[in-house]
Short mmCIF file of C-alpha atoms and ligand atoms in Angstrom, two decimals:
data_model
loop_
_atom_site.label_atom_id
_atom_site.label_comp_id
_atom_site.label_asym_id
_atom_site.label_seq_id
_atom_site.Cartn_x
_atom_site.Cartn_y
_atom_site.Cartn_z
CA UNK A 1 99.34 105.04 120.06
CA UNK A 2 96.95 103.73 117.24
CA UNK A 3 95.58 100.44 118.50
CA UNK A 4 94.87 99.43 114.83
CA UNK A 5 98.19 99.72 113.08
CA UNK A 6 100.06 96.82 111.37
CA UNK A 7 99.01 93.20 112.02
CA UNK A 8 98.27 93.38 115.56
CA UNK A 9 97.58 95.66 118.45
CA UNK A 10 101.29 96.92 119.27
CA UNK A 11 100.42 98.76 122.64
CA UNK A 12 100.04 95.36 124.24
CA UNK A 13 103.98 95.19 124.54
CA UNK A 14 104.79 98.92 124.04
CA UNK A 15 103.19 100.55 126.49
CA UNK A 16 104.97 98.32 129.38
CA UNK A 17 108.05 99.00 127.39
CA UNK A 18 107.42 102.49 127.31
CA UNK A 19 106.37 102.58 130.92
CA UNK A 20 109.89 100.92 132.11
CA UNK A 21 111.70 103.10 129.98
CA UNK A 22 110.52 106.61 131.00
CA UNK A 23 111.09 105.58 134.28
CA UNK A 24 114.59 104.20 133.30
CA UNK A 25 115.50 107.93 131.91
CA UNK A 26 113.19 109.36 134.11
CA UNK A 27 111.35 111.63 132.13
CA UNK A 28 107.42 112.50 132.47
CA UNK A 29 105.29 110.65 129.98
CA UNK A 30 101.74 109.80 129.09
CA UNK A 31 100.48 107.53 126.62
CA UNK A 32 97.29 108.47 124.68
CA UNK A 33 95.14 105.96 122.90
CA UNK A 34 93.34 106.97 119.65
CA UNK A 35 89.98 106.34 119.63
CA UNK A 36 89.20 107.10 115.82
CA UNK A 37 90.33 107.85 112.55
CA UNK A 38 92.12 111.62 112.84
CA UNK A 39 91.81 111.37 116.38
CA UNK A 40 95.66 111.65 116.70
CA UNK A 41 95.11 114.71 115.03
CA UNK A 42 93.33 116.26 118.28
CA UNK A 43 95.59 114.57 120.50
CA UNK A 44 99.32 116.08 118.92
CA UNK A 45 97.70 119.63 118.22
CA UNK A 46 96.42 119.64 121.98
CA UNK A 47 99.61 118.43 123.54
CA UNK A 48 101.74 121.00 121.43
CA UNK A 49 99.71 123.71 122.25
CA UNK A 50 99.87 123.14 125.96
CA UNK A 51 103.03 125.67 126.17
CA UNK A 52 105.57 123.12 127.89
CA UNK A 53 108.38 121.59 126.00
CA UNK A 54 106.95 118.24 124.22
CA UNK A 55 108.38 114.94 121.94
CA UNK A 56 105.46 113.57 120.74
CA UNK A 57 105.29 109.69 119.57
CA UNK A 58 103.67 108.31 116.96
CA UNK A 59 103.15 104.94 117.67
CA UNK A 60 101.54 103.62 114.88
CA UNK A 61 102.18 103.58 110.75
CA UNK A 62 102.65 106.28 108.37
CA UNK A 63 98.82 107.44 108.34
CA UNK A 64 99.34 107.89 112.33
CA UNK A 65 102.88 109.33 111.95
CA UNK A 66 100.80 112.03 109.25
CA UNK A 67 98.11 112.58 112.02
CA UNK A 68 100.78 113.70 114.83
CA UNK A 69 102.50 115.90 112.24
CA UNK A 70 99.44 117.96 111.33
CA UNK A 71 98.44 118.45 114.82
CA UNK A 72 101.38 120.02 115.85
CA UNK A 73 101.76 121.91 112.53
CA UNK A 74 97.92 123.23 113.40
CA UNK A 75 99.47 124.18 117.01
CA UNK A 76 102.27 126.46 115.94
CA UNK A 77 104.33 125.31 118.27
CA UNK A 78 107.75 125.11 115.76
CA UNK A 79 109.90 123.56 118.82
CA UNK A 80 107.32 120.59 119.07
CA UNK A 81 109.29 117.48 118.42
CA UNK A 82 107.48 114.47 116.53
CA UNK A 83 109.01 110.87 116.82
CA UNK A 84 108.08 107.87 115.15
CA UNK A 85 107.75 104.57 116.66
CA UNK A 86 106.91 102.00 113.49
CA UNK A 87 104.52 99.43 113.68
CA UNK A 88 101.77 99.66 111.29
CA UNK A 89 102.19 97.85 107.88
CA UNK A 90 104.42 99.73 105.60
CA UNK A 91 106.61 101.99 107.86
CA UNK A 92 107.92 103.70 105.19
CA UNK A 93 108.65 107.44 106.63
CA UNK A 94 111.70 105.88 108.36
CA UNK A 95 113.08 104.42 105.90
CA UNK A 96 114.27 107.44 105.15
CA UNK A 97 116.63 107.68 107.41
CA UNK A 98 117.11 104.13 108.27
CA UNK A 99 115.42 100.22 108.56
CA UNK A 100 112.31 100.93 110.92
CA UNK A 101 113.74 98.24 113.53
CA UNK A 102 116.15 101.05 114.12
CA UNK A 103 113.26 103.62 115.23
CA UNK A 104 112.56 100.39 117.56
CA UNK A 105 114.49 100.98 120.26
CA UNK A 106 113.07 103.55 123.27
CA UNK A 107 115.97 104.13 124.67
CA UNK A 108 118.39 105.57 121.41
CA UNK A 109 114.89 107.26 121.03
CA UNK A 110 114.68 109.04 124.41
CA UNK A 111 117.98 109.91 123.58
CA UNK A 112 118.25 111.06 119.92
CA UNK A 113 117.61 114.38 118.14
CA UNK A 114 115.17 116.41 115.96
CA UNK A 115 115.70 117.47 112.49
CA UNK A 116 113.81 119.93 110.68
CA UNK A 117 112.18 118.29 107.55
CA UNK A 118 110.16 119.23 104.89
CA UNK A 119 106.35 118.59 104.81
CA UNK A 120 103.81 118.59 101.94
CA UNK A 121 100.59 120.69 101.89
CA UNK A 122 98.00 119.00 100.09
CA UNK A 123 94.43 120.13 99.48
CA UNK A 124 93.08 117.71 102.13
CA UNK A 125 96.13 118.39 104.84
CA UNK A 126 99.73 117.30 105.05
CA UNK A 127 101.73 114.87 103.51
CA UNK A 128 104.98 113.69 105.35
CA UNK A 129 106.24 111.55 102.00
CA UNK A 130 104.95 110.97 99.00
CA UNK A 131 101.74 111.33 97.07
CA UNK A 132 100.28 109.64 94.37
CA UNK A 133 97.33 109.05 91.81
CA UNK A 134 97.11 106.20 89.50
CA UNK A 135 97.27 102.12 89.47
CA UNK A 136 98.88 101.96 92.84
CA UNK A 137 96.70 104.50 94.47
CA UNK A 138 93.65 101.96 93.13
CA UNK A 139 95.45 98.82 93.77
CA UNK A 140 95.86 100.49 97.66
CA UNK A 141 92.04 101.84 97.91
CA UNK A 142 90.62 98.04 96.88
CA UNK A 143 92.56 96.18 99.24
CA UNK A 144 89.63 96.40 101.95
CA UNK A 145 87.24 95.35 99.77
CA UNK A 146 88.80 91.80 98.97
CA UNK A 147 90.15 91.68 102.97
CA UNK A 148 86.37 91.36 103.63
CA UNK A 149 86.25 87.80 102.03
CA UNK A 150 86.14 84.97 104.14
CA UNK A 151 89.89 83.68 104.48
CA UNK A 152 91.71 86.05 102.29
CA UNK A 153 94.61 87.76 103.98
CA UNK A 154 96.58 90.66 103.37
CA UNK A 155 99.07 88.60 100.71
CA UNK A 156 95.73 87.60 98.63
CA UNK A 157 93.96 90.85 99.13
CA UNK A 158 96.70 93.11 97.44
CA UNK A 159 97.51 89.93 94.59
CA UNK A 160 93.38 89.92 93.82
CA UNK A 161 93.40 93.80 93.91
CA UNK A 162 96.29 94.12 91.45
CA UNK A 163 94.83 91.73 89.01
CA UNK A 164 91.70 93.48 89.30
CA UNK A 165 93.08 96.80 88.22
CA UNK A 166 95.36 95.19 85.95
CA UNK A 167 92.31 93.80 83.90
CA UNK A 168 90.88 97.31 83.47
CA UNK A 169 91.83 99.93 80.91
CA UNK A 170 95.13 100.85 82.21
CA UNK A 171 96.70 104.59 82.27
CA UNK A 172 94.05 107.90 83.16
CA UNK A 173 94.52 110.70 81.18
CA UNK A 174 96.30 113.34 83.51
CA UNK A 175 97.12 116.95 83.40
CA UNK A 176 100.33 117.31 85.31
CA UNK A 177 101.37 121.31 86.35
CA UNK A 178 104.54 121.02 87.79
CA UNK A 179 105.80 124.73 88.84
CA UNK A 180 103.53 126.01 86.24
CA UNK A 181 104.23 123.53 83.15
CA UNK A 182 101.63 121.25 82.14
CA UNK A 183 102.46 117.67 81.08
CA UNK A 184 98.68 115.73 79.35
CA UNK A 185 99.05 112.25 78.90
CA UNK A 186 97.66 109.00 79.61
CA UNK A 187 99.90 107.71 82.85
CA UNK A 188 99.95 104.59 84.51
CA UNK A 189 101.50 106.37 88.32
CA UNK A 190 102.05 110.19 89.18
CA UNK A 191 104.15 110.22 92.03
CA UNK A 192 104.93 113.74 94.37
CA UNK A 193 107.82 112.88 96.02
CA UNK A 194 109.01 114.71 99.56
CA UNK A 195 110.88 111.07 100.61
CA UNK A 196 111.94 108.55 99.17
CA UNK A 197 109.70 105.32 100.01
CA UNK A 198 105.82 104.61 99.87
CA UNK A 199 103.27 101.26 99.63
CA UNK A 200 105.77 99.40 102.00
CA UNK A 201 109.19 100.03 100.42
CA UNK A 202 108.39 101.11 96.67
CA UNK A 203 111.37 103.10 96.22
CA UNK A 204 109.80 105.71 94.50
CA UNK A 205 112.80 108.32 94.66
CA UNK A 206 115.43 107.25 95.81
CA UNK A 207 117.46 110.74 95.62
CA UNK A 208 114.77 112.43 97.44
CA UNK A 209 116.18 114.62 100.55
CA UNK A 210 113.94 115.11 103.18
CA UNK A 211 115.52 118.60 104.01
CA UNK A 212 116.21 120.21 100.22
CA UNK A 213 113.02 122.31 100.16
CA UNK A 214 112.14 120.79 96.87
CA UNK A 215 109.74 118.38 95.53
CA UNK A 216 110.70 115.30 93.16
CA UNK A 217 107.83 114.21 90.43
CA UNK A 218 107.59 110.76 88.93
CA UNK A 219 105.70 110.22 86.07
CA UNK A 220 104.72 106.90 84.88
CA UNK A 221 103.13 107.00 81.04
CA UNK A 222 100.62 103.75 80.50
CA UNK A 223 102.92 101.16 78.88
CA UNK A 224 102.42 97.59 77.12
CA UNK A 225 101.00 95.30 79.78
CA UNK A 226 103.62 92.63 78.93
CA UNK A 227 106.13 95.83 79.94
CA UNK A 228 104.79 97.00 82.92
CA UNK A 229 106.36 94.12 85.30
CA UNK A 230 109.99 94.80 84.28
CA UNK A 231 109.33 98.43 84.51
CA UNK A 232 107.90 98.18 88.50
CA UNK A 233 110.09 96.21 89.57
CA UNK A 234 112.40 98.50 88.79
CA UNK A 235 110.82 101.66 89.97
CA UNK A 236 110.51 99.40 92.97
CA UNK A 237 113.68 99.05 93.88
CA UNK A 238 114.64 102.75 92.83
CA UNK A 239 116.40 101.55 90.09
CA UNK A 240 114.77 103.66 87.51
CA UNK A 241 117.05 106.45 89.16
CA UNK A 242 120.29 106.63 88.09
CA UNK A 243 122.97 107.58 90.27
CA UNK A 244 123.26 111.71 88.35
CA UNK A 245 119.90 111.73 89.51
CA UNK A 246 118.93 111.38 86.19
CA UNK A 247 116.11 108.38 84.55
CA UNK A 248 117.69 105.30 83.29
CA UNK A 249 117.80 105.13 79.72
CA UNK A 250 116.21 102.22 79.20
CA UNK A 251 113.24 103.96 80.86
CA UNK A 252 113.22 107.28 79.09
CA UNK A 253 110.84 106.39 76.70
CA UNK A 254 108.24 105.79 80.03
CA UNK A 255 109.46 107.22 82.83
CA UNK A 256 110.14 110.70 83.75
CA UNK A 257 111.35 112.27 86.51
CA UNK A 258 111.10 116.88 87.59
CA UNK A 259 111.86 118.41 90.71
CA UNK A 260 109.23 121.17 91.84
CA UNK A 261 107.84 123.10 94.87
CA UNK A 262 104.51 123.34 93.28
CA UNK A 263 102.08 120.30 91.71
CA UNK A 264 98.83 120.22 90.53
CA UNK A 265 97.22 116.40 89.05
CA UNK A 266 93.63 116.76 87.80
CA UNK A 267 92.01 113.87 85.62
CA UNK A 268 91.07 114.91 81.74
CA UNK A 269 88.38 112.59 81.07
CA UNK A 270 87.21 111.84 84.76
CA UNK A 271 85.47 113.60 87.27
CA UNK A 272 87.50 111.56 90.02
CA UNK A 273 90.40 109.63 90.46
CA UNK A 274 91.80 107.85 93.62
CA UNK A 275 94.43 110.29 95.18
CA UNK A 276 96.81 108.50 97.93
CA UNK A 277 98.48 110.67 100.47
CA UNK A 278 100.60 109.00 102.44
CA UNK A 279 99.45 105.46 102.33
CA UNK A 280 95.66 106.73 103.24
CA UNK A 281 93.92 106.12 99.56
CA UNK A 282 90.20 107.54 98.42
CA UNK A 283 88.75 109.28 95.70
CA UNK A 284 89.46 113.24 94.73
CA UNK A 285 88.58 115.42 92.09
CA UNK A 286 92.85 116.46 91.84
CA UNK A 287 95.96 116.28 94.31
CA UNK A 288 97.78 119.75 94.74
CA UNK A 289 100.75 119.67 96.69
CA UNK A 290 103.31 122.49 97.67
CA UNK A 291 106.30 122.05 99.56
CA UNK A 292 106.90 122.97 103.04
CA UNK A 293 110.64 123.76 103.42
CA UNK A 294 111.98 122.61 107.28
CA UNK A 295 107.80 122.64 108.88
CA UNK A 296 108.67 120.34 111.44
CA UNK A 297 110.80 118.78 113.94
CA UNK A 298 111.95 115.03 113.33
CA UNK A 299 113.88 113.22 115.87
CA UNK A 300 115.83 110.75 114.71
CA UNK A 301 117.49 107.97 117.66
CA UNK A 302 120.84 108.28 118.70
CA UNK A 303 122.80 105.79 116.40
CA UNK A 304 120.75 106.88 113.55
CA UNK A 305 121.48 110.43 113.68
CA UNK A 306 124.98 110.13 113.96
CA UNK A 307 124.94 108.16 110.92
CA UNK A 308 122.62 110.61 108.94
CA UNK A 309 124.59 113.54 110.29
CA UNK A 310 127.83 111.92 109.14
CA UNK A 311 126.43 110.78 105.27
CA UNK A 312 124.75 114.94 105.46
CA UNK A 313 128.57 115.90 106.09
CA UNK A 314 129.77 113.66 103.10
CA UNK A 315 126.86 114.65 101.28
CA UNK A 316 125.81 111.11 100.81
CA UNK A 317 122.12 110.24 100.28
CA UNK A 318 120.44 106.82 102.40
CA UNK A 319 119.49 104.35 100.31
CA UNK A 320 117.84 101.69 102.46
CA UNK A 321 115.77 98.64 101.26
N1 LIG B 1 90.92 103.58 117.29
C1 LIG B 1 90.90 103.63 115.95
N2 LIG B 1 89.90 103.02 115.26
C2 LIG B 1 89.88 103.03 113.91
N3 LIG B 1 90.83 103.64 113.15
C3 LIG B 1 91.83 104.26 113.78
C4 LIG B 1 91.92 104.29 115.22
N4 LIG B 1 93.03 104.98 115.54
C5 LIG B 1 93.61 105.37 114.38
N5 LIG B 1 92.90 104.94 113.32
C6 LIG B 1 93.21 105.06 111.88
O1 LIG B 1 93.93 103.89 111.50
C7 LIG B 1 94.46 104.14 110.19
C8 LIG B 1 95.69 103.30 109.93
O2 LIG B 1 96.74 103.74 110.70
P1 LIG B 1 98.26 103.63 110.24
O3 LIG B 1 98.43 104.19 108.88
O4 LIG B 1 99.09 104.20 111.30
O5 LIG B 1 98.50 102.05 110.21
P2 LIG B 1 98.87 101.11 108.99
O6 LIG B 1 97.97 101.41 107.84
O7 LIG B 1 98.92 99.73 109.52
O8 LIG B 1 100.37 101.56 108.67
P3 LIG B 1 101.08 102.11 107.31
O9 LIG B 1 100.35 103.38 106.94
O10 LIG B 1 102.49 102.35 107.71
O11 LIG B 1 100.90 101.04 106.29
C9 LIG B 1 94.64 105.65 110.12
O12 LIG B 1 93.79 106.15 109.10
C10 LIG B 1 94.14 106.16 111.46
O13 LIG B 1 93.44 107.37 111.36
#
């Protein structure tokens, strides 16, 4: 349990909740505290590799949810099972599969079942969704910076940090490899897509399938500033996808859209850029990501894998705001 996810410290009603539960289904549980940043790391990879059949929890947001995956990925323990139990800010793995109040609920929890899912590998570790590098990775890194003023809140801290990246040059020159071609161009957002949902519901791709072994790539070229508002608001709310799975044609002109198992992003005329993986943003020379077909266990609760087992059957992909 991360102590420092979302608004306020969850574990002061979870972990009673947890306790009542466990006992309810009577099953053997501990709950761990994480002390540090990558300290759930140390925690998942220790707990998988203990030999006995383990669900670990990931109480916490996306970054915490990443930190339980790559622990048990370290351990090597492929029967591991990793749950997530959302409440940091954006949530957004779950949406995957469903609105995160529905991962809220211990007991359809205790009693749902894994998945295998895809992972990313990235140059810095794994990546359970999506990956980017451009204005939304910067908008994301400056954040803190502006929460540090006296009475500006979370609201005012991402408006001040989009205006302030909106008043800069816009676009970064980009070399994009994707399964060995190379895109250059000046692009506003590069987007490596395992799922479908990122910064707190951007909809990023919206036919993304967690369990396809393939990668989806969005690129964003730098557009008109008096453009750009109509164009994220649509890539927003995944409507720059049509339902073929092909781009929108009014976006064709900006917006483009590959699947891959292998990408490489490296700036042209910078040394750096800021690389987000998974919600956790900070500066990188490139992001490289491959795909990791089925790496992990996922459970998903009860009602929510009978519904995702039932759409699999019809061959129907979620598409949850
Ligand atoms: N005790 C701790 N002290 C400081 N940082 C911690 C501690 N425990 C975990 N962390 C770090 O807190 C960061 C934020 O966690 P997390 O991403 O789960 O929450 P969030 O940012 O609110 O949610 P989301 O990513 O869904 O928006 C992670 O980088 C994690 O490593």
């Amino acid at each position: 349990m991360n102590p420092i996810s979302g608004k306020a410290d969850a574990s002061l009603y979870l972990v009673p909740q947890i306790i009542e539960q466990a006992k309810k289904c009577n099953i053997s549980y501990r709950v761990e505290m994480t002390q540090a940043h990558r300290h759930a790391v140390q925690l998942a990879q220790a707990y998988a590799q203990a030999g006995d059949p383990v669900r670990l929890y990931a109480c916490g947001g996306d970054g915490t949810l990443n930190e339980v995956l790559e622990g048990v990925l370290r351990s090597g323990n492929h029967e591991a099972e990793v749950a997530s139990i959302p409440c940091g800010s954006g949530n957004d793995y779950v949406r995957n599969f469903g609105k995160p109040q529905d991962f809220l609920n211990l007991e359809n929890q205790i009693n749902g079942h894994a998945i295998s899912v895809d992972l990313m590998r990235t140059q810095t570790g794994i990546s359970a969704a999506i990956c980017s590098v451009g204005i939304d990775a910067k908008v994301a890194y400056n954040i803190p910076k502006y929460r540090r003023i006296p009475l500006c809140g979370g609201t005012m801290a991402y408006n001040l940090s989009i205006l302030e990246n909106l008043c800069r040059p816009l676009g970064q020159k980009l070399r994009v490899e994707i399964d060995g071609k190379v895109f250059c161009d000046q692009f506003l957002i590069a987007t490596i897509c395992n799922g479908s949902y990122y910064g707190g519901g951007y909809c990023a791709a919206p036919k993304a399938d967690l369990q396809d072994g393939v990668l989806e790539v969005v690129l964003v070229r730098k557009m008109s500033r008096l453009r750009i508002a109509s164009v994220l608001a649509k890539y927003k709310a995944g409507a720059h996808i049509a339902e073929d799975g092909t781009v929108c044609p009014d976006l064709r002109d900006v917006l483009y859209c590959f699947h891959a198992q292998e990408v490489h992003i490296i700036p042209v005329d910078e040394k750096n850029t800021i690389v987000n993986i998974d919600g956790e943003c900070g500066p990188a020379e490139r992001l490289d990501a491959w795909v990791m077909p089925g790496a992990v266990r996922f459970v998903l609760p009860l009602p929510v894998y009978d519904s995702w087992t039932q759409n699999k059957q019809k061959g129907q992909t979620l598409f949850v705001h």
